[in-house]
mmCIF file of C-alpha atoms in Angstrom:
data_model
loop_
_atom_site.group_PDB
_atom_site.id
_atom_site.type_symbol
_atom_site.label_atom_id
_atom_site.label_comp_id
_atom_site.label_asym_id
_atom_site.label_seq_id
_atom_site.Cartn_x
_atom_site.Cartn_y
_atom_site.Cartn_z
ATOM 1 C CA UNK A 1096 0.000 0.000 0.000
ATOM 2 C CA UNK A 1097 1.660 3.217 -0.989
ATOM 3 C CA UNK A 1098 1.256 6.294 0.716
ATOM 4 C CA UNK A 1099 1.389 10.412 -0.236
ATOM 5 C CA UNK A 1100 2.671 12.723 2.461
ATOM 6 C CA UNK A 1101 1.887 16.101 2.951
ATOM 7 C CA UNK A 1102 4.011 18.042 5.167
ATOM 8 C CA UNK A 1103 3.155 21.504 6.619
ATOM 9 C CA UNK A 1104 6.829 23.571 7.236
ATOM 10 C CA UNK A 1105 7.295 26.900 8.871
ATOM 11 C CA UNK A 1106 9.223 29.562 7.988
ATOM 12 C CA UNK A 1107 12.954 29.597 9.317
ATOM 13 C CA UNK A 1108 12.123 32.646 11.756
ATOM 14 C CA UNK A 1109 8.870 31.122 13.203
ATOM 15 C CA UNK A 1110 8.385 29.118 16.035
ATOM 16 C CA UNK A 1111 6.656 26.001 15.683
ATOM 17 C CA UNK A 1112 6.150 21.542 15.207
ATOM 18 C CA UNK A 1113 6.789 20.462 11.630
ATOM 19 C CA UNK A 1114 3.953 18.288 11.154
ATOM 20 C CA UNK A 1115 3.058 16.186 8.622
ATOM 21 C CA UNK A 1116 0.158 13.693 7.070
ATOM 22 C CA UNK A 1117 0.260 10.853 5.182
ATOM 23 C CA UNK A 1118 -2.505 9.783 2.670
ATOM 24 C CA UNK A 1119 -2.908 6.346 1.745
ATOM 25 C CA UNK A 1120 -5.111 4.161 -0.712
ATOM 26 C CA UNK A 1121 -7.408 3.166 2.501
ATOM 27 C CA UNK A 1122 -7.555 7.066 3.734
ATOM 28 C CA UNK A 1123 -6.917 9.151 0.536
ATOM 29 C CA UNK A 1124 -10.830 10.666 0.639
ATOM 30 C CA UNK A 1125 -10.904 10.925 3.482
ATOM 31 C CA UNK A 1126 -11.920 14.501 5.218
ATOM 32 C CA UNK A 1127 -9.074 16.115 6.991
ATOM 33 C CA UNK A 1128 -8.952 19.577 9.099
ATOM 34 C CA UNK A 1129 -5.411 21.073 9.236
ATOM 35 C CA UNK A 1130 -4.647 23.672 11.756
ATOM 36 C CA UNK A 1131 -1.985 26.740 11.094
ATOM 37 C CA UNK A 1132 -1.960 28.742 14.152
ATOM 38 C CA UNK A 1133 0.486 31.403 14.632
ATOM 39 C CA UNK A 1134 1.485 33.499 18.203
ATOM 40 C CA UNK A 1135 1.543 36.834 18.366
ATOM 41 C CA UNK A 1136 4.116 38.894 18.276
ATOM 42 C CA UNK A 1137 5.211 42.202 19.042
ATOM 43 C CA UNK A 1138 4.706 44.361 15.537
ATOM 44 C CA UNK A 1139 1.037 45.864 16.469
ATOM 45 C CA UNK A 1140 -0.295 44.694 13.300
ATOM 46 C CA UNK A 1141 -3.915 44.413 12.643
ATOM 47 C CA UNK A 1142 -3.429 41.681 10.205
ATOM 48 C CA UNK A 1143 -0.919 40.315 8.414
ATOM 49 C CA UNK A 1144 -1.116 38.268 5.094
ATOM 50 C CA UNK A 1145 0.180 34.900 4.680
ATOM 51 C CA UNK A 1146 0.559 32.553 1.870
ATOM 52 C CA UNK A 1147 -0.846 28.848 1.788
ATOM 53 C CA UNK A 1148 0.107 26.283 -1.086
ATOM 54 C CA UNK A 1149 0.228 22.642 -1.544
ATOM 55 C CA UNK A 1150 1.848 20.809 -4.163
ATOM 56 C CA UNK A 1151 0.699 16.955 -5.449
ATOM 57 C CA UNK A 1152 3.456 14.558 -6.950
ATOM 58 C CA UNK A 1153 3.701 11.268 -8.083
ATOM 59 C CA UNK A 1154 1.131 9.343 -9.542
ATOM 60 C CA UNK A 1155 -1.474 10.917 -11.616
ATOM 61 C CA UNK A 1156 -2.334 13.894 -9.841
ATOM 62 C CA UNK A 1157 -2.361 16.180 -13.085
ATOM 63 C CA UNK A 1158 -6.278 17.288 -11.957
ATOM 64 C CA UNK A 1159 -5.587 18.165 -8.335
ATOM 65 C CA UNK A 1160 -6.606 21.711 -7.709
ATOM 66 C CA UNK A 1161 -3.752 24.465 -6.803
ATOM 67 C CA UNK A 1162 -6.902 26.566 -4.807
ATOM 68 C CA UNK A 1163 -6.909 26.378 -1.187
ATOM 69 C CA UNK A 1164 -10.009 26.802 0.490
ATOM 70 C CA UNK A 1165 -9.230 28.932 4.048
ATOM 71 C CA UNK A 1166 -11.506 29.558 6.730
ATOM 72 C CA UNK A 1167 -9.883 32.354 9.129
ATOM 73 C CA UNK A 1168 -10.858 32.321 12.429
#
């Protein structure tokens, strides 16, 4: 059973776990949430922008869609 990992990696200058999750052929549709959280610092911003992206290899994931969908909280 092969598997596809998706890792989430922080910045050099931020704080944080690496985390990661693997997809399988048993799990691959399944649903999953992934939390970014960030602490906050000392700039006095109101809000700052930040960039997600994924990226799909291997196999035939030519149709996988580049869009994120972000809920902000």
């Amino acid at each position: 059973m092969g598997s596809s990992g998706v890792s989430v990696d922080t910045d050099g200058a931020m704080q944080g776990e690496q985390t990661s999750l693997s997809f399988t052929t048993a799990n691959w549709n399944t649903a999953w949430t992934v939390t970014v959280t960030d602490e906050a610092d000392d700039d006095n911003a109101v809000s700052e922008t930040v960039t997600l992206s994924h990226t799909a290899t291997g196999g035939d994931y030519g149709s996988v869609s580049q869009e994120l969908v972000v809920t902000v909280t």
